[in-house]
Coordinates of C-alpha atoms in Angstrom, one line a residue:
X1 CA -6.3 -212.2 2.2
X2 CA -2.8 -213.4 3.1
X3 CA 0.1 -211.2 3.8
X4 CA 1.8 -212.4 0.6
X5 CA -1.0 -211.1 -1.6
X6 CA -1.0 -207.8 0.3
X7 CA 2.8 -207.6 -0.1
X8 CA 2.6 -208.4 -3.8
X9 CA -0.1 -205.8 -4.3
X10 CA 2.0 -203.2 -2.4
X11 CA 5.0 -204.1 -4.5
X12 CA 3.1 -203.7 -7.7
X13 CA 1.5 -200.4 -6.7
X14 CA 4.9 -199.0 -5.8
X15 CA 6.4 -200.0 -9.2
X16 CA 3.3 -198.9 -11.2
X17 CA 3.1 -195.5 -9.5
X18 CA 6.9 -195.0 -9.7
X19 CA 6.7 -195.7 -13.5
X20 CA 3.9 -193.3 -14.0
X21 CA 5.6 -190.6 -11.9
X22 CA 8.8 -191.0 -13.9
X23 CA 7.0 -190.9 -17.3
X24 CA 5.0 -187.8 -16.4
X25 CA 8.1 -186.0 -15.0
X26 CA 9.9 -186.7 -18.2
X27 CA 6.9 -185.4 -20.2
X28 CA 6.8 -182.2 -18.2
X29 CA 10.6 -181.7 -18.5
X30 CA 10.4 -182.3 -22.3
X31 CA 7.5 -179.8 -22.5
X32 CA 9.5 -177.2 -20.6
X33 CA 12.6 -177.6 -22.6
X34 CA 10.9 -177.4 -26.0
X35 CA 7.7 -175.4 -25.4
X36 CA 8.4 -173.3 -22.3
X37 CA 5.5 -171.1 -21.4
X38 CA 6.4 -167.4 -21.5
X39 CA 4.0 -166.1 -18.9
X40 CA 1.2 -167.1 -16.5
X41 CA -1.5 -167.2 -19.2
X42 CA 0.6 -169.7 -21.2
X43 CA 1.1 -171.8 -18.0
X44 CA -2.6 -171.7 -17.3
X45 CA -3.5 -172.5 -20.9
X46 CA -1.2 -175.6 -20.7
X47 CA -2.6 -176.7 -17.3
X48 CA -6.2 -176.4 -18.3
X49 CA -5.8 -178.6 -21.3
X50 CA -7.9 -181.7 -20.6
X51 CA -5.1 -184.2 -21.1
X52 CA -2.7 -182.3 -19.0
X53 CA -5.3 -181.8 -16.2
X54 CA -6.0 -185.5 -16.3
X55 CA -2.3 -186.3 -16.3
X56 CA -1.8 -183.9 -13.3
X57 CA -4.6 -185.6 -11.4
X58 CA -3.2 -189.0 -12.1
X59 CA 0.3 -187.8 -11.2
X60 CA -0.7 -186.5 -7.8
X61 CA -2.9 -189.5 -7.1
X62 CA 0.1 -191.8 -8.0
X63 CA 2.4 -189.7 -5.8
X64 CA 0.0 -189.9 -2.8
X65 CA -0.5 -193.6 -3.3
X66 CA 3.2 -194.2 -3.7
X67 CA 3.8 -192.2 -0.4
X68 CA 1.1 -194.0 1.4
X69 CA 2.3 -197.5 0.5
X70 CA 5.9 -196.7 1.4
X71 CA 5.1 -194.9 4.7
X72 CA 2.6 -197.5 5.7
X73 CA 5.0 -200.4 5.2
X74 CA 7.7 -198.6 7.2
X75 CA 5.3 -197.9 10.0
X76 CA 3.9 -201.4 10.1
X77 CA 7.4 -202.9 10.1
X78 CA 9.0 -200.6 12.7
X79 CA 6.3 -199.3 15.0
X80 CA 5.2 -202.1 17.2
X81 CA 2.7 -200.7 19.8
X82 CA -0.7 -200.9 18.2
X83 CA -2.1 -197.6 19.5
X84 CA 0.9 -195.6 18.2
X85 CA 0.8 -197.5 14.9
X86 CA -2.9 -196.8 14.4
X87 CA -2.5 -193.1 15.4
X88 CA 0.4 -192.6 13.1
X89 CA -1.3 -194.3 10.2
X90 CA -4.5 -192.3 10.8
X91 CA -2.6 -189.0 11.0
X92 CA -0.6 -189.7 7.8
X93 CA -3.8 -190.8 6.1
X94 CA -5.5 -187.5 6.9
X95 CA -2.5 -185.5 5.8
X96 CA -2.4 -187.4 2.4
X97 CA -6.1 -187.0 1.9
X98 CA -5.8 -183.3 2.7
X99 CA -3.0 -182.9 0.2
X100 CA -5.1 -184.8 -2.5
X101 CA -8.1 -182.5 -1.8
X102 CA -5.8 -179.4 -2.0
X103 CA -4.4 -180.5 -5.4
X104 CA -8.0 -181.3 -6.7
X105 CA -9.0 -177.8 -5.6
X106 CA -6.1 -176.2 -7.4
X107 CA -6.8 -178.0 -10.6
X108 CA -10.6 -177.2 -10.4
X109 CA -9.9 -173.6 -9.8
X110 CA -7.4 -173.5 -12.7
X111 CA -10.1 -175.0 -14.9
X112 CA -12.7 -172.5 -13.8
X113 CA -10.3 -169.5 -14.3
X114 CA -9.3 -170.8 -17.7
X115 CA -12.9 -170.7 -19.0

């Protein structure tokens, strides 16, 4: 695969994830303005709704993908020693995967507590 295809794919992923992030944030703000939950039970009831849970999963997946593409491009462009570049990319990859697993755990625990 050529660098141009990789660059175009990274560009598209950044734009698509940014669009989804913006739309979901607008949805959450609209929900909070017009239907603000009064207590924890109301919050939990809103979060365990299947469409909201799916939206949250997609939101955090898009957020982590957006962060990965941006950070990866910066590191590839500005860190030239290969060992340091690979180490940084590996460390950041582990951190982002850990954050994704943490979010997944929270959403699963909210689903289990809501039943």
